[in-house]
Structures are given as structure tokens and as C-alpha cells.
Coordinates of C-alpha atoms in Angstrom, one line a residue:
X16 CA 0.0 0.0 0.0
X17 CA 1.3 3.5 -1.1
X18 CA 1.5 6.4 1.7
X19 CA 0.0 9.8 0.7
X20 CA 2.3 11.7 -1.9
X21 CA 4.6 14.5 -0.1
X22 CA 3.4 17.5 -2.0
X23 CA 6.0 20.6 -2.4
X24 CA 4.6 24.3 -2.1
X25 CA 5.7 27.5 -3.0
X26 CA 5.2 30.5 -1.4
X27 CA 6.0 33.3 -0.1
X28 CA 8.0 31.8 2.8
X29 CA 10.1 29.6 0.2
X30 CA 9.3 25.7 -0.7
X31 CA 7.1 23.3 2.1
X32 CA 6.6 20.0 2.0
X33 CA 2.9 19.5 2.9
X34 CA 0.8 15.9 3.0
X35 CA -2.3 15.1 4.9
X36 CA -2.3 17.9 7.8
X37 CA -0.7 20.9 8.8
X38 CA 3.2 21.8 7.9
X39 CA 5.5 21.2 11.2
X40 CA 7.0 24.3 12.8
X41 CA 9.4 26.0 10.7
X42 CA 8.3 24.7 7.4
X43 CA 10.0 21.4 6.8
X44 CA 11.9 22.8 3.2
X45 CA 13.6 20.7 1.1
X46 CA 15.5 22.1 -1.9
X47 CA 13.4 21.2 -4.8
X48 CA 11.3 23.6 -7.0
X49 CA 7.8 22.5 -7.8
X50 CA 7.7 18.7 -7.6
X51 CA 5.3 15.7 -6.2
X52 CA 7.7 13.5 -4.6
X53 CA 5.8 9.8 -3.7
X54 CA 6.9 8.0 -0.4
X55 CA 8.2 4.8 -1.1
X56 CA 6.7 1.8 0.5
X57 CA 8.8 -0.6 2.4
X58 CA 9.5 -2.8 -0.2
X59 CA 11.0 -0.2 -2.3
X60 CA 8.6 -0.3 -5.4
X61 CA 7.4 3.1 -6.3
X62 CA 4.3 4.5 -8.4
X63 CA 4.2 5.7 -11.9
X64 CA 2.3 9.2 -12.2
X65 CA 1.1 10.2 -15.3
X66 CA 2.6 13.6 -16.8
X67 CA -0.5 15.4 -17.0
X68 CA -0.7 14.8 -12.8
X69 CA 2.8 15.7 -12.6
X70 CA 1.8 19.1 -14.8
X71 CA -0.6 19.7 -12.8
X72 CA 1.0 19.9 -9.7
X73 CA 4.1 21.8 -11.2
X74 CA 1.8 24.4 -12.6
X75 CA 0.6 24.9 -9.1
X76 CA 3.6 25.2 -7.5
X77 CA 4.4 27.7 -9.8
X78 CA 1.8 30.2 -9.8
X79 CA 1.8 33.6 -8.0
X80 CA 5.5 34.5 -7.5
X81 CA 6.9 31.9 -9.1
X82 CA 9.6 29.1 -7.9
X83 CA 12.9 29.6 -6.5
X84 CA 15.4 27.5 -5.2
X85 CA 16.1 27.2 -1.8
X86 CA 19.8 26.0 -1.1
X87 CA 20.7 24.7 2.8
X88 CA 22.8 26.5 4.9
X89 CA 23.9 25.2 8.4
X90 CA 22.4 27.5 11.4
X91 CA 24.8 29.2 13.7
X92 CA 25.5 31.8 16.5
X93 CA 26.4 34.8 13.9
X94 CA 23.1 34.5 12.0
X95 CA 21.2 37.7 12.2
X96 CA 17.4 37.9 12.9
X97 CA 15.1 39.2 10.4
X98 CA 14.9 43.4 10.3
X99 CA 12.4 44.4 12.9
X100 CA 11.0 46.8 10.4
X101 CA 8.5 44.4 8.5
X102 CA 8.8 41.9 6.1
X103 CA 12.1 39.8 4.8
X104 CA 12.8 41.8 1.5
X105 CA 15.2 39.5 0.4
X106 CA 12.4 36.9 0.3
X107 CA 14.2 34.1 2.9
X108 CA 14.5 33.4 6.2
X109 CA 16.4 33.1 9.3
X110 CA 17.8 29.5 9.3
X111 CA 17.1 26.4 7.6
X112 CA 17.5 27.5 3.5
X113 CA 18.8 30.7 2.5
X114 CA 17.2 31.6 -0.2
X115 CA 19.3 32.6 -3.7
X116 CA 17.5 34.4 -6.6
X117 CA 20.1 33.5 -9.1
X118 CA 21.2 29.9 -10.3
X119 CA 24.4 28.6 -8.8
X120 CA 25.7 27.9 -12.8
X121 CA 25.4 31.7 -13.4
X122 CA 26.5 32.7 -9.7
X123 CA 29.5 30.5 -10.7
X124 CA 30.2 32.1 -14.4
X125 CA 29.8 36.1 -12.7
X126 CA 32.5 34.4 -10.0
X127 CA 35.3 33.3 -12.3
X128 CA 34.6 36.4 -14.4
X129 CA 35.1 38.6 -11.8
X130 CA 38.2 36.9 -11.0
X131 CA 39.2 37.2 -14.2
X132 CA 39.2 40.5 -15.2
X133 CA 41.6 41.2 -12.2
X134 CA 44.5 38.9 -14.3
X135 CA 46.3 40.7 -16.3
X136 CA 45.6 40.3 -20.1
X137 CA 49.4 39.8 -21.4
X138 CA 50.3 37.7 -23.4
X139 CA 53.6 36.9 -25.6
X140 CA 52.7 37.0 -29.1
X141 CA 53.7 33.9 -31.2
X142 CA 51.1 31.1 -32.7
X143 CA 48.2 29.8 -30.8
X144 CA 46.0 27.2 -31.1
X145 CA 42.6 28.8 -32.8
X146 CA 40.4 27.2 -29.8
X147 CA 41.1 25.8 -26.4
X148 CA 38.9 23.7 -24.2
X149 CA 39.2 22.2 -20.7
X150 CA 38.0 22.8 -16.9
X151 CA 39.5 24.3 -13.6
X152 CA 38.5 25.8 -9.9
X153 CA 38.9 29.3 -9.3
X154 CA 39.3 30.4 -5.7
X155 CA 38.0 33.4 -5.0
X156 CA 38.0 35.9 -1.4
X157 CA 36.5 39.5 -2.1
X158 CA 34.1 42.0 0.5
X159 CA 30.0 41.6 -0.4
X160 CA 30.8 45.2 -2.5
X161 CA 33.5 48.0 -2.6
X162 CA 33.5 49.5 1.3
X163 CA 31.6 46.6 3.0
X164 CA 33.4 45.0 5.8
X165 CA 32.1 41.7 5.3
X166 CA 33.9 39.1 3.1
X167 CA 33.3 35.5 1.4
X168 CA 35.3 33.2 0.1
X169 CA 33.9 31.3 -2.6
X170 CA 35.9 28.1 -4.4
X171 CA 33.6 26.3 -7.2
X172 CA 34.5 24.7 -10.6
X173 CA 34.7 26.3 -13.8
X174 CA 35.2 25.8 -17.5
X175 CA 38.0 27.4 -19.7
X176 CA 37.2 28.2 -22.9
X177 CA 39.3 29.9 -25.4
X178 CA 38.3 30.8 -29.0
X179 CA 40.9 33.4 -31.3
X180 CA 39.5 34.8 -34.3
X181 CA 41.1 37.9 -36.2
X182 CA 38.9 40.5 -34.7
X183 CA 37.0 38.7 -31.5
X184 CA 38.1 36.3 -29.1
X185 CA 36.6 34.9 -26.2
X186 CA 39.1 33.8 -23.2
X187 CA 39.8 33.8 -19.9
X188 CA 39.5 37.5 -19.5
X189 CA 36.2 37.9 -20.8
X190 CA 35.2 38.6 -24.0
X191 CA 36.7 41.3 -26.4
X192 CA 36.3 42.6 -29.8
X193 CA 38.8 44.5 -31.2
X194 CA 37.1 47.2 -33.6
X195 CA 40.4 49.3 -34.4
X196 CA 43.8 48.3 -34.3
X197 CA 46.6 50.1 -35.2
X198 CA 50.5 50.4 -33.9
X199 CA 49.9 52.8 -31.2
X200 CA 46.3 52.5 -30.3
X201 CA 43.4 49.8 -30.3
X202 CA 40.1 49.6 -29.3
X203 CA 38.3 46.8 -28.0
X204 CA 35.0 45.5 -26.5
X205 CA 35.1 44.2 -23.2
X206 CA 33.1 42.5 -20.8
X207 CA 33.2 42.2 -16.7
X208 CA 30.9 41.0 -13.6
X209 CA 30.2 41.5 -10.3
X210 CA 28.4 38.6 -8.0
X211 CA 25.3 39.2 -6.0
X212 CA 24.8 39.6 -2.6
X213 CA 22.1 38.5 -0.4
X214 CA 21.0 41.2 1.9
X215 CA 20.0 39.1 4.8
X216 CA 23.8 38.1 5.3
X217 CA 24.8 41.7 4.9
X218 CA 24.4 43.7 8.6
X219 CA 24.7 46.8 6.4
X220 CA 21.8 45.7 4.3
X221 CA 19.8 44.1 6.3
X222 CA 16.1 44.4 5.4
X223 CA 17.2 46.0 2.3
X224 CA 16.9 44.9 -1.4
X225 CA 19.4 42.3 -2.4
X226 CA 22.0 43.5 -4.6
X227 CA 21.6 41.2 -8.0
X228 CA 24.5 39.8 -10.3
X229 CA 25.5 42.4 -12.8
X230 CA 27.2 42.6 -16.0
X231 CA 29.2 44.9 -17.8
X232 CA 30.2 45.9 -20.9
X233 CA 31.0 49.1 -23.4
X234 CA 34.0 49.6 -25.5
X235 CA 37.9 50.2 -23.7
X236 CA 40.1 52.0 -26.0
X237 CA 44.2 50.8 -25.5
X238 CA 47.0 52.9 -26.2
X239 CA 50.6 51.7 -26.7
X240 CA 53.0 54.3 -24.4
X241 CA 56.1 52.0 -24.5
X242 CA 57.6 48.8 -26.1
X243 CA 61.2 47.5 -24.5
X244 CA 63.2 44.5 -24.6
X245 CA 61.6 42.8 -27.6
X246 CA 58.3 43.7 -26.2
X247 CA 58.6 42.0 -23.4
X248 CA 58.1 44.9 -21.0
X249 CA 54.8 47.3 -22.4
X250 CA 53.7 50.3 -20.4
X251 CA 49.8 51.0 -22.0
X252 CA 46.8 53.3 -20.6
X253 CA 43.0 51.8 -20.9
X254 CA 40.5 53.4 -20.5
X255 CA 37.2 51.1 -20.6
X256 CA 33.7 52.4 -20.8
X257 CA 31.2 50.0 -19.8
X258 CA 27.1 49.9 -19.6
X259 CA 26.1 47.9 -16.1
X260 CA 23.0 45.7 -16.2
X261 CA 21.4 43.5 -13.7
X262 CA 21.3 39.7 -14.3
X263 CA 17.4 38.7 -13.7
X264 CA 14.1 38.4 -15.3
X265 CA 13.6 41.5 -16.6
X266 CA 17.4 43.5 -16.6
X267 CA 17.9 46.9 -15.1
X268 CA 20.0 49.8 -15.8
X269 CA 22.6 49.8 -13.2
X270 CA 24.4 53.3 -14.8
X271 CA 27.9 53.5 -16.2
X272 CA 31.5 53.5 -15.4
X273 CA 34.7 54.6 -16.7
X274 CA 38.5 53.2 -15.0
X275 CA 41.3 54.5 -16.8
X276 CA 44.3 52.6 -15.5
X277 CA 48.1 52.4 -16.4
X278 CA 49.1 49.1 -17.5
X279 CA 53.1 47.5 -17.0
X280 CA 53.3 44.0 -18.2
X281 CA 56.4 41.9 -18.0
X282 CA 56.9 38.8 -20.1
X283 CA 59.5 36.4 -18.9
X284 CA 59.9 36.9 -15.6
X285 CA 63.3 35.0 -14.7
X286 CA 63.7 33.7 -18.1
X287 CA 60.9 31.6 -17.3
X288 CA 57.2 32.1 -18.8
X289 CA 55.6 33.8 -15.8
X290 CA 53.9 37.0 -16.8
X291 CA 53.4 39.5 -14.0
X292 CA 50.8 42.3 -14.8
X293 CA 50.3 45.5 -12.4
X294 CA 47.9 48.5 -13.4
X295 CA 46.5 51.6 -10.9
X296 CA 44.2 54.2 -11.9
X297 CA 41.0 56.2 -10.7
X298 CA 37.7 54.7 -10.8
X299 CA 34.4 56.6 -11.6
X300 CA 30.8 56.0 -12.0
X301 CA 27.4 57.8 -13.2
X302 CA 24.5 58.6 -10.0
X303 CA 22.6 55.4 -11.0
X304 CA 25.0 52.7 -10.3
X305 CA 26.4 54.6 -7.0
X306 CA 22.7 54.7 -5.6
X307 CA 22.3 50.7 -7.2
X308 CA 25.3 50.1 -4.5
X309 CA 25.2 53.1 -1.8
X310 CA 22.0 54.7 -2.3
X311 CA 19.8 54.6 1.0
X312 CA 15.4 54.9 0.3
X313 CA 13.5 56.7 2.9
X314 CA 11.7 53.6 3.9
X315 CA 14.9 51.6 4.4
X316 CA 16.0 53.7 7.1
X317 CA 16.8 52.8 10.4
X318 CA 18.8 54.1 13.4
X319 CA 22.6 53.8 12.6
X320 CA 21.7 54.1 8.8
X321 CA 19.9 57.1 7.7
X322 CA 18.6 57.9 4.5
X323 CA 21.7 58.6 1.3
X324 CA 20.9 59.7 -1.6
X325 CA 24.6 59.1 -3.7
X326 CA 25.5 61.1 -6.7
X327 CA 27.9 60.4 -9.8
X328 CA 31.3 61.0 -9.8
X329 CA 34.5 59.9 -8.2
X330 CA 34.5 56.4 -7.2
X331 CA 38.4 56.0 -5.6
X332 CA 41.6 54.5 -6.9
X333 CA 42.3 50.7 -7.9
X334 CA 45.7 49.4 -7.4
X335 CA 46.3 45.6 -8.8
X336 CA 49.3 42.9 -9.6
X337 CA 48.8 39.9 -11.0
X338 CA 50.9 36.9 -11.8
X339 CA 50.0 33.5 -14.7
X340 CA 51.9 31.0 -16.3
X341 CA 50.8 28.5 -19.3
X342 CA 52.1 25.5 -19.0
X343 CA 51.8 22.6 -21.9
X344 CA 48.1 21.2 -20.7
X345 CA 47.4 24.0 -18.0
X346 CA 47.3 27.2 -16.5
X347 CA 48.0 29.0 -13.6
X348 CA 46.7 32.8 -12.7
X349 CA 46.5 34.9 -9.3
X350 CA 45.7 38.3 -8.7
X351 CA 45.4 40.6 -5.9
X352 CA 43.6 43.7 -5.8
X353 CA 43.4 47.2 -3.3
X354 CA 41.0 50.1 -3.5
X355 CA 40.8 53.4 -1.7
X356 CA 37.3 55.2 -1.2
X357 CA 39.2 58.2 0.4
X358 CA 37.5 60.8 -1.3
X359 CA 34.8 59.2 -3.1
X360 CA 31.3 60.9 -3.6
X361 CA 29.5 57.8 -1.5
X362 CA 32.1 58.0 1.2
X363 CA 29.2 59.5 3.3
X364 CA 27.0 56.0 2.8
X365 CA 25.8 54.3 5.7
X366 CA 26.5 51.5 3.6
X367 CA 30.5 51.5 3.7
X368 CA 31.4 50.1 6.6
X369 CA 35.2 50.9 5.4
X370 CA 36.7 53.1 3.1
X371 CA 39.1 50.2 1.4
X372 CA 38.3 46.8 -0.9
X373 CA 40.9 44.9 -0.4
X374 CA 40.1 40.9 -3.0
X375 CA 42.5 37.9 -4.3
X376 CA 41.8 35.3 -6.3
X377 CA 43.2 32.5 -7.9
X378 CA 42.7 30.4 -11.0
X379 CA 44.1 27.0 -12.3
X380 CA 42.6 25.2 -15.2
X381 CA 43.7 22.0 -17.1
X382 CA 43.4 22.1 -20.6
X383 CA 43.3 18.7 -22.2
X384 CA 41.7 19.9 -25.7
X385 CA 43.0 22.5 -28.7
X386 CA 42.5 23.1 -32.1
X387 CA 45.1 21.8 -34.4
X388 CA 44.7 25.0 -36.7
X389 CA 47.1 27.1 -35.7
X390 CA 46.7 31.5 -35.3
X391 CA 49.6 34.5 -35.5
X392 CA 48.7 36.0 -32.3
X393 CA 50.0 39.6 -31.3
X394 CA 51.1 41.6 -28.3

């Protein structure tokens, strides 16, 4: 004889498993979105559905708000109750499941690509193989956002993909287009990433929205100051413009942002192939993405965080080195990166808790595929 089917809701409180009566205390979650999951008898046999019963259900469990995963996440002493203000915004709860808006597959991709647009993008020119394919772990230790005091660590795997052609390529630090290219100056389209942070975990932003994924991109334009040594030692300014946009349902304008930096590769270092990359330069940003990260609403103030309204402009000074190496079947890549807010126009934020962003990461990736058509490949 087959037990009642253990029926999974969705609402507003996250996924429940439900059956005959009422829920148990504290909603009994389990991490799946939308399902009828059948009891199995004691003799192990289990029973068919049909699909349209299965539909059914599913089309339940997604109606209203829609289904979300709920991921677990052990309990402890340094969880922080829900804001005494009203309602969760961030749409979880305290203990049991924390609650992610965003996939883990994409939280992952925004992850390595934030690590690696802080490695530096030298490279020796010679021939390369046209594509690349293979698979790594990228460790990864930043703040929630530029002048919060609280930091994660994050270690997951990734995939490397390379692919060369004359005027795009897409590699392992990001994805660039090269519209003009000439001896002393280029231009290129680039992309970058920022991960997302749940507010609940953020004492800052507790009660607040939860800052989503974002992506960027625009065009960085590259020019050439100095060649030495064979071109192993280049000295180059860039200066990328990139359009921000949140990564959900229905994408949001997160504003703009320009970082001119100075660039000084070295190729070689100890007549071995390490590359070491360093750059420093100012950092600035229109009203709209300072607000996104630093603006304060009326109804989300509280004592000890008052309402800010930020405004575009100077967004403090980057400083980062970075160090890879290619071997035969692999590669290697670390970076570390510093950032002063001294002086930036959202100093005044309730929202930074310091004004410094200090982040390191690290990459390795084995590469067990390539193309065996071969590409000229410059500096």
C-alpha cells in the first residue's frame, strides 16, 4: 500500500513539504522547486504518475510568485534575525534554507569572471592554437561590495574556454572585440561581472533589497606608451567604458562606469614564462549605479543608517598585480587587488562600513583539448 504523496509548495516563505495535515514548525523545506515526490513503500517499489498529474502539480507550484530554489545552509550563533521593520525583503529566512535568486551555474560564471578580469591580459605574441577547451576551480576571497566590511570566500569549478579569431576572441579574460587596431592604439569591447549579494547576510543591508548579479560591458580604448626589450616589458593606458545591467528576469539599468588605468606587463619573468601584470588608476561612475550600491530609500532607514541619496562621480583609486603561467596542458593565474574610497562621492554611505576593498583570487585550469589549426597572435 502506497503512503499519501509529499506535495511541495511554493510561497512566499520559500518551498514546504505539505501531506495530509498541517506543515511542522518552521516549514519542513527541502531544496526542490515545484515537484510531487511519492513516499516509497517498504518494499522499495514506487508508483508511476502520469505527466498530465505531474503538470498539474508543477503548474501549481508555480503560480503567484513563481519558484525559487532554496539552497541549505547550516544554522549558527552569527546569524542575524530578520529586520524588525516588517517583512524579509530578500524573500528568505532566518535558518534552515537561504534563499538565492540567481542559479548557482550563473553565480559561478559572474565568480570566475570577476576573477578574471583582475588577471592581467598579457600575453607573448607567437602562434596559438585557434580554440582551447578544458576545466578548472577558481578560488576566489573579495568583500559583499567596494566599502563593505564583510567578506566570502567562494571556491567552485569552472570551464575554460578559449576561442581566437582575427577580430574577436573569447578567453579567460572575458570577452573582447577588437574594432580598431593600429600600432599605437586599439580599441576593444570588453566585458566584466560583479556577484550578487544577499542582503540578509549583509548587517549593512539588512532588510534592504538584495543587490543582483551584474554585468558589464562598453568599448575600452588601449593605447601603446612604450615597447622595450623585444616587447617584453609594455607600459599601455586603458581606458574602458562599460554599460552595467542586472542579471534577472527583466534586466535593469545599473548606470555607467569609466576606469582608466596604467598598465606595465612583463613577459619572462626570470627567463621563465611567468607573466606579471600591475595596473593603478581612478575609478568613476554615473548617479545610478552609485545609488544601485550606496543609495539609501527613505523607507529603508533605520537608526545607525539614515537615508543617502549618492550622486555620480569619483569612485576611488584601484591598485592591482597579478601573476599567470601557461604551461603545456594548464594554466596558472593569481591576482590581488586594493582600493581606496578616500575621497569618493559615497564616502558619506551608511553602507560603507570601510573606506578600502581589499580581493585575491586565484585560477588553475587544465586544458586537455585544442585546435590543431594554428593562429599568428600579437602583443
Amino acid at each position: 500500500m502506497l503512503h499519501p504523496p509529499v506535495r511541495i509548495h511554493a510561497g512566499g516563505t520559500g518551498l514546504r513539504r505539505g501531506g495530509g495535515g498541517a506543515p511542522p514548525q518552521g516549514g519542513n523545506r527541502v531544496p526542490f522547486p515545484g515537484r510531487l515526490l511519492p513516499r516509497l513503500p517498504r518494499n522499495g517499489s514506487r508508483r508511476r504518475r502520469s505527466d498530465r498529474h505531474r503538470s498539474d502539480r508543477l503548474h501549481h507550484a508555480r503560480r503567484g510568485r513563481g519558484v525559487r530554489m532554496d539552497y541549505a545552509r547550516e544554522t549558527s550563533g552569527h546569524d542575524r534575525p530578520m529586520s524588525p521593520g516588517g517583512p524579509d525583503r530578500c524573500g528568505g529566512r532566518q535558518g534552515g534554507f537561504a534563499r538565492i535568486r540567481t542559479p548557482p551555474r550563473i553565480v559561478g560564471l559572474i565568480l570566475c569572471a570577476a576573477l578574471f578580469q583582475g588577471l592581467s591580459r598579457h600575453a607573448a605574441a607567437g602562434t596559438v592554437p585557434q580554440w582551447e577547451l578544458g576545466a578548472g576551480i577558481v578560488g576566489l576571497q573579495m568583500p559583499d561590495y567596494r566599502g563593505s566590511d564583510e567578506v566570502h570566500g567562494y571556491l567552485l569549478p569552472v570551464p575554460y574556454i578559449v576561442y581566437r579569431l582575427e577580430w574577436i576572441q573569447a578567453d579567460r579574460t572575458g570577452i573582447r572585440s577588437t574594432l580598431l587596431d593600429r600600432e599605437e592604439t586599439e580599441v576593444h569591447l570588453s566585458l566584466s561581472a560583479s556577484p550578487p549579494v544577499r542582503s540578509r547576510n549583509n548587517r549593512a543591508r539588512e532588510g534592504m533589497r538584495d543587490l543582483d548579479p551584474m554585468v558589464e560591458f562598453g568599448p575600452s580604448l588601449d593605447i601603446h606608451l612604450w615597447r622595450g626589450d623585444g616587447r617584453r616589458f609594455k607600459l599601455d593606458v586603458r581606458a574602458p567604458v562599460r554599460a552595467a545591467f542586472t542579471v534577472e528576469s527583466h534586466p535593469r539599468d545599473a548606470g555607467v562606469s569609466l576606469s582608466p588605468t596604467l598598465n606595465f606587463d612583463v613577459a619572462g619573468i626570470g627567463g621563465r614564462p611567468w607573466q606579471l601584470g600591475m595596473l593603478a588608476g581612478p575609478i568613476f561612475a554615473t548617479r545610478r549605479q552609485h545609488q544601485y550600491f550606496y543609495g539609501v530609500p527613505g523607507n529603508d532607514a533605520r537608526p545607525g543608517r539614515p537615508a543617502f541619496d549618492a550622486h555620480g562621480g569619483y569612485a576611488g583609486l584601484q591598485f592591482l598585480v597579478a601573476l599567470s603561467r601557461r604551461f603545456e596542458k594548464a594554466w596558472f593565474g593569481a591576482y590581488a587587488r586594493y582600493d581606496t574610497l578616500r575621497g569618493a562621492v559615497f564616502e558619506g554611505s551608511p553602507l560603507v562600513r570601510r573606506n578600502y576593498y581589499v580581493s585575491a583570487g586565484f585560477a588553475i585550469a587544465w586544458i586537455p583539448f585544442q585546435s590543431s589549426a594554428m593562429i599568428e597572435r600579437g602583443d
